[in-house]
Coordinates of C-alpha atoms and ligand atoms in Angstrom, one line a residue:
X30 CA 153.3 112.4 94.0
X31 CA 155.9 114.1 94.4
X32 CA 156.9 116.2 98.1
X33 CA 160.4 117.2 97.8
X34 CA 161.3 120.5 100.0
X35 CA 162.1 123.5 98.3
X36 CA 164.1 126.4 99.7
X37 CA 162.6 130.3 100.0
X38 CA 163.1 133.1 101.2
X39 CA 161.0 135.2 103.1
X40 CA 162.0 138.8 103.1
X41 CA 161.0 140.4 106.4
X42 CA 162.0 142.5 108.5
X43 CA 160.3 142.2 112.2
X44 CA 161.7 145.4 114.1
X45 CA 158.7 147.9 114.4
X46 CA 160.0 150.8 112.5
X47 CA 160.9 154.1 114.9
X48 CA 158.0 156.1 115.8
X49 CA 156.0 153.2 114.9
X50 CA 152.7 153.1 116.8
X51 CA 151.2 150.2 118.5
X52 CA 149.0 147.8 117.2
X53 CA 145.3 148.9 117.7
X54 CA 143.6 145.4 117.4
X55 CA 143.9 142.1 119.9
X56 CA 144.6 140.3 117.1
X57 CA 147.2 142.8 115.1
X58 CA 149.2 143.3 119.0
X59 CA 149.3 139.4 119.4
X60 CA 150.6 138.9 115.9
X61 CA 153.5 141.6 116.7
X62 CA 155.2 138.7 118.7
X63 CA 153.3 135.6 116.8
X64 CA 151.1 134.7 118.0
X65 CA 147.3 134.7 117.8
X66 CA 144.5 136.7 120.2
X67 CA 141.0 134.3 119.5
X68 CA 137.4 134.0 120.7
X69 CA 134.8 131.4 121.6
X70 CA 132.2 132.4 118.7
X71 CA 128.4 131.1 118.6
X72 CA 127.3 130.0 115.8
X73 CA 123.9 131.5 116.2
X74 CA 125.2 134.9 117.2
X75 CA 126.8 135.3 113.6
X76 CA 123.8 137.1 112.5
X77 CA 124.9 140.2 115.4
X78 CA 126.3 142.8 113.7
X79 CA 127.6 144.2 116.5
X80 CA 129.2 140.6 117.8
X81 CA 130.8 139.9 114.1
X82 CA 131.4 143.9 113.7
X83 CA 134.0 143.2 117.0
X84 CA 134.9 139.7 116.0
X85 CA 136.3 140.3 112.6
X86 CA 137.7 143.8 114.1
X87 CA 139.6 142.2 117.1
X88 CA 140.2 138.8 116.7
X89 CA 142.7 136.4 114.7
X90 CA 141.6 132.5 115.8
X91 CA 138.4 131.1 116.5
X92 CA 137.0 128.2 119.0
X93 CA 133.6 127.0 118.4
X94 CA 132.0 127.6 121.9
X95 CA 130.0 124.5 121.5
X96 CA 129.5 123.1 117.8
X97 CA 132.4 120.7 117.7
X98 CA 131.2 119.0 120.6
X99 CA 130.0 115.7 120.6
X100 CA 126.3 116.2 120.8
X101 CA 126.6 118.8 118.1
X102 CA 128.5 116.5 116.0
X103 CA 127.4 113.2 115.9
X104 CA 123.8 113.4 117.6
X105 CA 122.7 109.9 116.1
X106 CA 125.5 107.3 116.6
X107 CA 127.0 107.7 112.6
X108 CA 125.5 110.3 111.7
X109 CA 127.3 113.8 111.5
X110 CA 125.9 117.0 111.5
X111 CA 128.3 119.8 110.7
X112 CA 126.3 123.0 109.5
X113 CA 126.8 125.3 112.7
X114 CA 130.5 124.4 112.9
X115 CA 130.7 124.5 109.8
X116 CA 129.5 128.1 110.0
X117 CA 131.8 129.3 111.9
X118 CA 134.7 127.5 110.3
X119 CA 133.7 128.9 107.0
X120 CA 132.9 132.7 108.8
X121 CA 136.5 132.7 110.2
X122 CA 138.6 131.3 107.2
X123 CA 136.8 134.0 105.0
X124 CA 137.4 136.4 107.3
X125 CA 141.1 135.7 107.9
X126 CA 141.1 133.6 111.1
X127 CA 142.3 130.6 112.0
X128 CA 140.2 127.7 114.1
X129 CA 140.9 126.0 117.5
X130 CA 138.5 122.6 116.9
X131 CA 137.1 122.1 120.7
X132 CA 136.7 119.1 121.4
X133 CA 136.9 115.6 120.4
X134 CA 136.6 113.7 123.1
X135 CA 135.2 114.7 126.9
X136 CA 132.7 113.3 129.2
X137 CA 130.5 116.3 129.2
X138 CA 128.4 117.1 126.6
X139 CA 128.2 113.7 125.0
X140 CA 125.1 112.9 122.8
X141 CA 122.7 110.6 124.7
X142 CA 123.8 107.5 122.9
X143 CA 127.6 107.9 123.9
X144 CA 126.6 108.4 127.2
X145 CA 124.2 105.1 127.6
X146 CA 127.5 102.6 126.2
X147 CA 130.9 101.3 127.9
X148 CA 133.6 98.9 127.1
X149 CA 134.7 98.5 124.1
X150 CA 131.6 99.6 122.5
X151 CA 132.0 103.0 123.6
X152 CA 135.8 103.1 122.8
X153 CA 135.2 102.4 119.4
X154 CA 132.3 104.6 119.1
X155 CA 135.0 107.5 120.8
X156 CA 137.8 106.9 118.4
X157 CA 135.3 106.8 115.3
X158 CA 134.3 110.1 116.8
X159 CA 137.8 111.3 116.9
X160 CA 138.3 110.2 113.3
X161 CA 135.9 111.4 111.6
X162 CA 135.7 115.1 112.5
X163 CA 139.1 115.5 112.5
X164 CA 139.3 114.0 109.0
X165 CA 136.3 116.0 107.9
X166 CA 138.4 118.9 109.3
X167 CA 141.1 117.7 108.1
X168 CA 143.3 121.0 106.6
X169 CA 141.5 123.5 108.1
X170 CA 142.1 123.2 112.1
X171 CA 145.2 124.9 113.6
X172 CA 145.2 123.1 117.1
X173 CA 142.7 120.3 118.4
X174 CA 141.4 120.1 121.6
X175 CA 141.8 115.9 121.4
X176 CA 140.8 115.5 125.0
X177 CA 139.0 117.8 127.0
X178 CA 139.1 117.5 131.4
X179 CA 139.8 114.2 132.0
X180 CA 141.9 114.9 135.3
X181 CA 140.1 114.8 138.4
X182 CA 139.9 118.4 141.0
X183 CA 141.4 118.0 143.9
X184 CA 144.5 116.2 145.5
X185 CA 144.6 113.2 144.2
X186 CA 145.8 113.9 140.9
X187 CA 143.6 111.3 139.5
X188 CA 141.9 110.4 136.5
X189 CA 138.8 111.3 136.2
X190 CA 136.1 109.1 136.7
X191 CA 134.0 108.9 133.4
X192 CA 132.2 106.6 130.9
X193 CA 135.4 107.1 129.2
X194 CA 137.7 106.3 131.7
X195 CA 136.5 103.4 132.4
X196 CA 137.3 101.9 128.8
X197 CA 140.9 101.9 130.1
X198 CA 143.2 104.0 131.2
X199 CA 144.7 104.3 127.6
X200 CA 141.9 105.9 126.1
X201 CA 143.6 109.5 125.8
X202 CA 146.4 108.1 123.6
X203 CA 144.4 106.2 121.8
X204 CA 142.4 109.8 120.9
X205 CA 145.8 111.2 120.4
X206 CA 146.6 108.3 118.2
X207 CA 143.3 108.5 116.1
X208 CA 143.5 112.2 115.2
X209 CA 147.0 112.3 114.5
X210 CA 145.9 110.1 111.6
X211 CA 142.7 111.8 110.6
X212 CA 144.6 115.2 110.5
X213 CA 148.6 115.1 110.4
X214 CA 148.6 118.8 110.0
X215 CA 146.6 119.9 113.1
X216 CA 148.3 120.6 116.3
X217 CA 146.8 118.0 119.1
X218 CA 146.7 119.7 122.6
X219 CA 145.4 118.4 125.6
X220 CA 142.8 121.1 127.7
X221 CA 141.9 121.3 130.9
X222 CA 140.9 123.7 133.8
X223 CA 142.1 124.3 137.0
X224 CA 145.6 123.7 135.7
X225 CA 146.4 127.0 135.6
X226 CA 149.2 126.6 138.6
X227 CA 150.8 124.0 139.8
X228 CA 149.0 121.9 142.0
X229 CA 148.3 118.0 141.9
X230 CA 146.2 118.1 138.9
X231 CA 148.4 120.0 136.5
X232 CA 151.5 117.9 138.3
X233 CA 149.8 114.6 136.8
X234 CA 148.6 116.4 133.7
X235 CA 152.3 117.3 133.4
X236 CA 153.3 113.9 134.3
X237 CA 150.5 112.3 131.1
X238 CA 152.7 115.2 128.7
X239 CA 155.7 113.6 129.7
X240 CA 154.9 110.0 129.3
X241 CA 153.0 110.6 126.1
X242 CA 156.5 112.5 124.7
X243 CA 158.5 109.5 126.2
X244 CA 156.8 107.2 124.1
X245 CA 156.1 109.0 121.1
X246 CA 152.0 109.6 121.9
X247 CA 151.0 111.9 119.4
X248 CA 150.9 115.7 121.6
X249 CA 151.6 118.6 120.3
X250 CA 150.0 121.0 123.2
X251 CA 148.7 122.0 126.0
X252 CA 145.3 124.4 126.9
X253 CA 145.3 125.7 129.8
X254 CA 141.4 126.8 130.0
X255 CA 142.2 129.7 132.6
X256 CA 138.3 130.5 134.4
X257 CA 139.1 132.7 136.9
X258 CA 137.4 134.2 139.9
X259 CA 138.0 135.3 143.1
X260 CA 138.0 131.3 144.5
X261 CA 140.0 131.0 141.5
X262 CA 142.3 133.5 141.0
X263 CA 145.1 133.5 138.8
X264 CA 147.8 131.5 140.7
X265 CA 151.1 133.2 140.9
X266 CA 152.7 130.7 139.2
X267 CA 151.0 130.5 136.5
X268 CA 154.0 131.6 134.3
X269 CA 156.0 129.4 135.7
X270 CA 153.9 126.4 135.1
X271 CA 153.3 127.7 131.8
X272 CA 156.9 127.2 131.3
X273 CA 157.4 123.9 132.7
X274 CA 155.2 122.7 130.0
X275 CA 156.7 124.2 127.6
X276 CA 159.6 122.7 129.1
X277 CA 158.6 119.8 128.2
X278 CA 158.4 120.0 124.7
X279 CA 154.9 121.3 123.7
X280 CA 153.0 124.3 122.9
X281 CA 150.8 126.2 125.4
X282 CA 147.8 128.3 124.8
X283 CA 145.4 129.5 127.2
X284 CA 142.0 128.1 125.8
X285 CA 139.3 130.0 127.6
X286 CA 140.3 132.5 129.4
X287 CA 137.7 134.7 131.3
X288 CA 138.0 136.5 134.7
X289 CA 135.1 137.7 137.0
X290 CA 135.2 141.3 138.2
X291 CA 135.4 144.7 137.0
X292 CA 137.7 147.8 137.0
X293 CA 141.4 147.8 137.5
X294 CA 140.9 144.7 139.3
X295 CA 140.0 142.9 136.1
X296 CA 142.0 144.8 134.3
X297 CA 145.0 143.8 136.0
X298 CA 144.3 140.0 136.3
X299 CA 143.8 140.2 132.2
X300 CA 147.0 142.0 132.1
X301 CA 149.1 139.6 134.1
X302 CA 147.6 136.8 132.3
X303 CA 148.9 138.1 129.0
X304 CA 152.6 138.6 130.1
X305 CA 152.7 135.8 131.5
X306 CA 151.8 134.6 128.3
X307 CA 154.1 136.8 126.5
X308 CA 157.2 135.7 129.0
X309 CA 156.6 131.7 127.3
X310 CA 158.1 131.5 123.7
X311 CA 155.9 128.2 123.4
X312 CA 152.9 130.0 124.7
X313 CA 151.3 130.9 121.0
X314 CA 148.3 132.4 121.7
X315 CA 145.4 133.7 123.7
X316 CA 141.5 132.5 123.5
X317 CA 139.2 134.3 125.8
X318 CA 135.8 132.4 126.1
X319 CA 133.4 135.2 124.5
X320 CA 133.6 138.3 123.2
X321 CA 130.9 140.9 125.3
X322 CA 130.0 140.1 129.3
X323 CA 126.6 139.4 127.8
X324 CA 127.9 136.1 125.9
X325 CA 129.7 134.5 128.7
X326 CA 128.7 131.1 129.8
X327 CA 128.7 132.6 133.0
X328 CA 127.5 136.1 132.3
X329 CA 127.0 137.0 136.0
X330 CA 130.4 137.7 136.4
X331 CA 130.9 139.6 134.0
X332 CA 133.9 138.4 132.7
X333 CA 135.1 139.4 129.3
X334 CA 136.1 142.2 127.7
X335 CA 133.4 143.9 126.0
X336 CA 130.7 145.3 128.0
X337 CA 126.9 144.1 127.0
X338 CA 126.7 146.7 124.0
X339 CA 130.1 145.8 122.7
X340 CA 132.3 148.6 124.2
X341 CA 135.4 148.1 125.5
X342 CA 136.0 147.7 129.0
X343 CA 139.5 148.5 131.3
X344 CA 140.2 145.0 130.7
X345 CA 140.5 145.2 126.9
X346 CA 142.9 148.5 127.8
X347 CA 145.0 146.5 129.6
X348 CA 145.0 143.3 127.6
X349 CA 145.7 145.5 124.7
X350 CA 148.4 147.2 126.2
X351 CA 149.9 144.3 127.7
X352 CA 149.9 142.6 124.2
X353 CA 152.0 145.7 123.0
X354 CA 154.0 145.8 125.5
X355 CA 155.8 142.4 124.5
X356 CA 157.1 144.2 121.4
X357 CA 158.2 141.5 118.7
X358 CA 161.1 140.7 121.0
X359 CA 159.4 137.3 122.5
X360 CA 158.4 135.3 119.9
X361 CA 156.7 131.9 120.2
X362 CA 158.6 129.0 119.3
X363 CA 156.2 127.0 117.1
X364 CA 157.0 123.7 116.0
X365 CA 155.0 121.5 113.6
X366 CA 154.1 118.4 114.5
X367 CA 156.2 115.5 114.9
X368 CA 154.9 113.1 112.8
X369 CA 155.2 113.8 108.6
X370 CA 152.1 114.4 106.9
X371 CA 151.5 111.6 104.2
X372 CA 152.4 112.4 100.9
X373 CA 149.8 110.5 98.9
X374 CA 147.2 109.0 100.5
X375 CA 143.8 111.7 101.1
X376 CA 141.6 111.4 103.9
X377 CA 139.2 108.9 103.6
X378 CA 136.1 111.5 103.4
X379 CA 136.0 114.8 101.5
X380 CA 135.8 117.6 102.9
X381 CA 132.5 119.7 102.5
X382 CA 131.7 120.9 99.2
X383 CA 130.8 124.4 101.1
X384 CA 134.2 125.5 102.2
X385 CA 136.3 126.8 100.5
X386 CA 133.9 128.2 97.7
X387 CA 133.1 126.0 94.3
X388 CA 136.0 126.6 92.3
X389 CA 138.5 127.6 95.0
X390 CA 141.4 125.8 96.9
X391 CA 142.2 125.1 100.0
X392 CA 146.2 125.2 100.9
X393 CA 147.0 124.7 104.7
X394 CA 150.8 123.9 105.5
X395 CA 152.3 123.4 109.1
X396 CA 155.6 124.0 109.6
X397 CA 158.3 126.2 111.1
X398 CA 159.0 129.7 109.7
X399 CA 162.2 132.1 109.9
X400 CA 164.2 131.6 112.9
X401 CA 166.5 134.1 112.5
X402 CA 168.7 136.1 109.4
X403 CA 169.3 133.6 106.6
X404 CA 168.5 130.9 108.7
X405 CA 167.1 128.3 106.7
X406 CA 163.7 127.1 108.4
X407 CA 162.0 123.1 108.1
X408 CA 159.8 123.1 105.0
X409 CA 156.6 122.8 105.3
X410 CA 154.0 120.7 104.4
X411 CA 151.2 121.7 102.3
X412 CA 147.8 119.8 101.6
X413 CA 145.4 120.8 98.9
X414 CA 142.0 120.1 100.4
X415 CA 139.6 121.0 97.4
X416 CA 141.5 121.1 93.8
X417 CA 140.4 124.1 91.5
X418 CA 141.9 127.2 90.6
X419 CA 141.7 129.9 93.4
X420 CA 140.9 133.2 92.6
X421 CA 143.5 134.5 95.6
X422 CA 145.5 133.2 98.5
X423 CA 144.3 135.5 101.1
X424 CA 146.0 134.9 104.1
X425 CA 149.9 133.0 105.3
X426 CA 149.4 133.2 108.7
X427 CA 151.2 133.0 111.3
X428 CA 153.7 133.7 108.8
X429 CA 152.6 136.8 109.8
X430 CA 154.3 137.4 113.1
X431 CA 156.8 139.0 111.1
X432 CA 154.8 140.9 108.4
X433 CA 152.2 141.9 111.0
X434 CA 155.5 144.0 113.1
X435 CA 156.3 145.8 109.9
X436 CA 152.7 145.8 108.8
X437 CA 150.3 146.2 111.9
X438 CA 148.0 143.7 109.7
X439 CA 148.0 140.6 109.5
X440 CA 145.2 140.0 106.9
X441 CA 145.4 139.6 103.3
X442 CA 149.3 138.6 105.2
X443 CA 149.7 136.0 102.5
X444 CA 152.9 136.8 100.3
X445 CA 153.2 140.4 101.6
X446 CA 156.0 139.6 103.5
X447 CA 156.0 136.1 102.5
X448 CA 158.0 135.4 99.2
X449 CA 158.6 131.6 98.9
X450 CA 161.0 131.9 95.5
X451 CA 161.1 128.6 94.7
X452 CA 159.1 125.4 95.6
X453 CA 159.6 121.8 95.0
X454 CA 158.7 120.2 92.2
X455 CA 155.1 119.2 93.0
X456 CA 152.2 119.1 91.8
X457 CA 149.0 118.7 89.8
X458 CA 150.7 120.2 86.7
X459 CA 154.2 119.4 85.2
X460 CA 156.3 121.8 85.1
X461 CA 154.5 124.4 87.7
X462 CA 155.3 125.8 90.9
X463 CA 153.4 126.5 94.2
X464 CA 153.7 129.6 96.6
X465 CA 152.3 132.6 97.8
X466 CA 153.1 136.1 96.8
X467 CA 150.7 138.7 97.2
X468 CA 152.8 141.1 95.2
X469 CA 153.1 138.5 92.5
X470 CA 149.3 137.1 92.4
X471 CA 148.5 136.6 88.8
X472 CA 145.5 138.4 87.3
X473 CA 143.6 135.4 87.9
X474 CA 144.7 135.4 91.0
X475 CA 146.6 132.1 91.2
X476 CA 148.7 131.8 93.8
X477 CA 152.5 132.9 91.9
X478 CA 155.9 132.4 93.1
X479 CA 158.2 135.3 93.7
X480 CA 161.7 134.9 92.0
X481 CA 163.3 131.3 91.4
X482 CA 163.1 132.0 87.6
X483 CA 160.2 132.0 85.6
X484 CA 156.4 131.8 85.6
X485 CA 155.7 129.5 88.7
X486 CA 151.8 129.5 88.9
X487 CA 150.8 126.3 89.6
X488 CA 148.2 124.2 91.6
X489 CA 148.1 120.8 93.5
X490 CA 145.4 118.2 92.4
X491 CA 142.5 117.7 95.3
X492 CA 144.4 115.4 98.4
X493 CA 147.6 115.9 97.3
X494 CA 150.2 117.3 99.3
X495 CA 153.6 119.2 98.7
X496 CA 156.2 121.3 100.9
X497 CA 158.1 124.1 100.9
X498 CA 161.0 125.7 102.7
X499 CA 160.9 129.1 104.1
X500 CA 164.6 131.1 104.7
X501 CA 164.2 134.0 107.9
X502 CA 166.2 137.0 106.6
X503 CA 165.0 138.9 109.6
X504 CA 165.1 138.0 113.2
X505 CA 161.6 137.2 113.2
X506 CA 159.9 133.9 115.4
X507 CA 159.3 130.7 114.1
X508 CA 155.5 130.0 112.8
X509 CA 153.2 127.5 111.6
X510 CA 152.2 129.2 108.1
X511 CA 149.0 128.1 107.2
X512 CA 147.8 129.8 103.8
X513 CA 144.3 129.4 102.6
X514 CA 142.6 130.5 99.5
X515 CA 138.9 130.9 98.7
Ligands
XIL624 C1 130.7 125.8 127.9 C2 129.9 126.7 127.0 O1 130.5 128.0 127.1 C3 128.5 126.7 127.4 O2 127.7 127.4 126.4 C4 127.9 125.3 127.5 O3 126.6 125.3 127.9 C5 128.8 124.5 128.4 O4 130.1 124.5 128.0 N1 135.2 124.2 129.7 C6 135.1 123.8 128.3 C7 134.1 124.5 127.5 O5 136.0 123.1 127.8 O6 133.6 123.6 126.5 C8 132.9 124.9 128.3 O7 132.0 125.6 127.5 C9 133.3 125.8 129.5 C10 134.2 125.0 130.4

């Protein structure tokens, strides 16, 4: 089929308009510069009003705290099991958020079966892992933890010493390798903890990112998990080693970020966390691991920012603050990932038949956004994951560093700022165009092209795939618009 780029423009204007006030949301602060503010959700906490009351208030991506995880996932060797990550993905994309998957491959947390093989057996078994989940995912994941703490502590700045390890040392890339394939459209970051600074492991961490770049192993990102206490505070260089990172060609995130304490003391650490953050154009967003003290996985500390009964604690002041403080001035730098998505040829399994709703569709595209005034961005791929006519595109995102400056929201973002006005020739139908314009949604809610010239509803047939070009006309950040209707 056909996936010729098409030009747009998108008609934004990022400078928060005098007397403006500041975002009032995580999410809606983060988005003012692009980037994303997200939470480790439990699957079987979604039935606590209170937790999904400050969720969907305060929170633009999700990480399943434990779902994705081997164990969860594939608890019989072959057999998946995907209903409580499947309940989250499907509670965030309806409710406007985008997913970090976490994580595909680790030596903790492996089902018993994984952990009793070796060799070759167990390599297999690891990339068929890797595979599948990311191709059963395959659309709706905006970053991938692909490997998950396989540095050694300490100073050696070994590998560490696992089941997987000790498959060869080139079992990382070939995880990197195996999910770039299973899901061309997902960013693919490598996590880990005590990272945060520099220090032996992050120096050999840094050193794996620069290899893999070197010879063209599939990375696209870096987690920095970011547990902190007082043994392990936040280093002063934590910036800075943000930076050299970046440096190196990759996004950076900070994956699971909690801090023990309480007061100004906390407050403080979650403020210098976030501009440092803020001062990294490649640093796209924040996860903090939880939502109230109460969830942590290590509650004692109290670490998060809602108290047990949801309130808002000094660190959320500060973290909020901090987040505003930015201003739309540092922008990440997103780029898509390296390799092109294929045209024509779907994943090997379907998606579930529960997300997105009977009847609806599915669009997610990866790609850069405006750069600047008139500056014509990359296009930008787009993969129909479930064909059918959608009754709305609810959400271009983060298209939305842009709209959500202007607009302090970044939901429902998709087309209000976002006005592709013409698309390539696709598609599932002759003669139809593709985009996103909220202005322009058709009564049935298809998703409708602003300007280019005629009626320019169209749709893409299930698997295929199709790109269009976005043109900055303010002086917004690049993004990685993903748009997704249900
Ligand atoms: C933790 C979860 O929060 C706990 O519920 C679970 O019992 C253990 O794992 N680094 C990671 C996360 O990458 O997956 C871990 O999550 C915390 C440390």
């Amino acid at each position: 089929m056909a996936a010729a780029a098409g030009v747009a423009a998108l008609g934004t204007t990022l400078a928060l308009a005098p007397g403006a006030s500041a975002a009032t949301t995580l999410g809606a602060s983060a988005a003012q510069t692009g980037r994303y503010f997200g939470a480790a959700v439990a699957a079987n906490k979604l039935s606590d009003a209170t937790y999904v009351g400050i969720l969907n208030r305060e929170f633009t991506m999700v990480t399943p705290e434990n779902e994705m995880k081997w164990d969860a996932t594939e608890p019989t060797q072959g057999q998946f099991t995907y209903a409580n990550a499947d309940r989250i993905v499907n509670h965030a994309r309806a409710n406007g958020m985008r997913v970090r998957g976490h994580a595909l491959a680790w030596h903790s947390q492996q089902p018993g079966w994984a952990q009793n093989l070796s060799g070759t057996g167990l390599r297999s078994a690891m990339v068929n892992h890797v595979t599948q989940v990311a191709t059963y995912y395959r659309g709706k994941i905006y970053a991938w933890d692909v490997v998950n703490e396989a540095f050694a502590d300490g100073g050696t700045g070994a590998r560490r010493d696992s089941n997987l390890q000790r498959t060869g040392n080139d079992w990382i890339e070939a995880a990197f390798r195996a999910a770039r394939a299973a899901d061309p459209t997902a960013k693919l970051c490598y996590n880990d903890y005590n990272t945060d600074g520099q220090n032996a492991k992050s120096n050999a961490v840094y050193a794996m990112v620069q290899d893999f770049k070197a010879r063209g192993v599939p990375i696209d990102c870096v987690g920095f998990q970011s547990h902190f206490n007082s043994a392990s505070p936040v280093p002063a260089d934590y910036q800075a080693n943000l930076q050299r990172f970046a440096n190196l060609g990759v996004d950076v995130q900070i994956t699971e970020l909690d801090i023990e304490g309480s007061g100004s003391a906390q407050a403080d650490n979650y403020g210098r966390v976030v501009r440092a953050c803020l001062a990294v154009s490649r640093c796209t967003g924040i996860t903090v691991w939880g939502i109230r003290d109460t969830d942590s996985w290590r509650a004692s500390g109290n670490p998060l920012l809602f108290d047990g009964s949801g309130n808002k604690k000094p660190a959320y002041t500060a973290t909020l603050d901090a987040l505003n403080s930015g201003g739309p001035t540092t922008p990440p730098t997103t780029t898509p990932p390296t390799t092109t998505p294929p045209t024509a040829t779907p994943p090997t399994t379907t998606p579930p038949p529960s997300t997105p709703p009977p009847g609806g569709s599915a669009l997610e595209g990866g790609g850069e956004g405006p750069q600047g005034r008139g500056r014509q961005a990359p296009s930008v791929p787009l993969t129909v994951v479930k064909s059918g006519r959608a009754p709305a595109i609810t959400k271009l995102e983060p298209a939305a560093p842009d709209v959500a400056a202007g607009h302090a929201e970044t939901e429902n973002a998709c087309g209000a700022d976002v006005r592709p006005e013409h698309a390539p020739a696709d598609r599932g139908e002759a003669g139809t165009h593709l985009g996103v314009a909220r202005s322009a949604r058709s009564a049935e809610g298809i998703p409708a092209i602003h300007g280019g010239g005629g009626s320019q509803n169209g749709q893409l047939g299930a698997g295929a795939s199709t790109t269009f070009g976005f043109q900055g006309t303010g002086v917004g950040p690049s993004a990685t618009p993903t748009c997704s209707a249900s």
